[in-house]
Amino acid sequence: MNFSLEGRTYVIMGVANKRSIAWGIARSLHEAGARLIFTYASERFEKPVKDLVATLDGQESLFYECDVTSDEAVQATFNQIKQDVGTIHGLAHCIAFAQREDLQGEFKDTSRDGFLLAHNISAFSLVSVARAAQPLMTEGGGIVTLTYLGGERVVQNYNVMGVAKASLDASMKYLANDLGKHAIRVNAISAGPIRTLSAKGIGDFNTVLKQIEEKAPLRRTVTQEEVGDTAYYLLSDLSRGVTGEVIHVDSGYNILG
Ligand code: NDP
Ligand code: KAL
């Protein structure tokens, strides 16, 4: 069996900078020979993303602005991708957002607006994107999203984002059930803590990293590359029998009681 991704096209959503998990996924798929399409939330990120992609040898990518809070924007993006490339073979959804004030203190104090915003961007967006992408995945394929342990159990400060990740995880499974008949597999990677722009300025992040180094079975944190290689596995035929699954790439931390 040939596990190269040559001749295949994947959409990567959520590269903010070189530390982004989405960028780790982009590099793994690029190394496997895939053609990549990048989406970013606003025009502000167009140049930084294009500059980064220019460092990938021989990669002739396409770029689209796509704010996932708008169904119209998501639909327009995938309509345009359909016009420009036709078929795609998968996508990586690496998008989450919650108001900073909702990522500290007690979950019970989350506002209605903050709760809905976090769920809109971090969970519903997967549904919206999967719906728009499905007609382009005429040869079947894979959809991968990024989740975190805080959706399975209570992790201090993760608060509303944990509840949104629980919704994301369940959405991933229902989507897997709907899209399986089209030979589209939907899975999630639960990544251990990685220092990215999103994690920046979050109090206690260093303490969380230290705890992983001390307690996780592998006694170290994970890298964007390790998450990227698991995304490659989930988006390639290597994982052809796997759907509706959450794979933890977290040095084994989740097995601890
Ligand atoms: P980054 O900050 O690098 O990426 C977050 C991305 O979310 C950004 O690219 C941002 O786009 C995008 N985004 C936010 N709002 C919108 C929107 N309305 N429309 C489109 N895109 C939007 O952080 P990570 O790489 O850490 O995060 C990627 C995923 O990984 C998230 O789902 C996160 O929850 C998950 N994760 C992260 C972990 C970690 O420790 N870092 C651990 C486990 C899971 P833009 O920059 O264009 O605004
Ligand atoms: C328990 C952990 C400690 C951190 C607590 C909460 C982390 C939440 C992640 C969430 C995605 C962060 C934000 O939404 C940040 C946002 O309010 C401000 N940042 C931005 O707007 C930047 C500029 C943009 C690029 O960010 C986004 N997201 O658009 C969780 C740790 C241990 C693991 C993490 C970091 C998990 C995760 O989901 O990211």
Coordinates of C-alpha atoms in Angstrom, one line a residue, residues 98-110 115 118-119 148 150-151 153-166:
A98 CA -13.0 31.9 24.1
Q99 CA -12.9 35.3 25.8
R100 CA -9.9 35.6 28.1
E101 CA -12.2 36.5 31.0
D102 CA -13.9 33.1 30.7
L103 CA -10.6 31.2 31.0
Q104 CA -10.0 32.1 34.6
G105 CA -11.9 32.0 37.9
E106 CA -15.0 29.8 38.1
F107 CA -16.9 28.2 35.2
K108 CA -20.2 29.1 36.9
D109 CA -19.5 32.8 36.1
T110 CA -19.4 32.3 32.4
F115 CA -20.5 30.5 26.4
A118 CA -16.8 29.7 22.6
H119 CA -19.2 27.1 21.3
Y148 CA -8.0 18.8 24.7
G150 CA -10.3 19.5 29.5
G151 CA -13.3 18.4 27.5
R153 CA -12.6 16.1 32.7
V154 CA -12.2 19.2 34.7
V155 CA -9.0 21.0 34.1
Q156 CA -8.4 24.2 36.1
N157 CA -9.1 27.5 34.1
Y158 CA -10.0 25.7 30.9
N159 CA -13.7 26.3 32.0
V160 CA -16.0 27.2 29.0
M161 CA -13.5 25.9 26.5
G162 CA -13.7 22.4 28.2
V163 CA -17.5 22.5 27.7
A164 CA -17.0 23.6 24.1
K165 CA -14.5 20.7 23.5
A166 CA -17.0 18.2 24.9

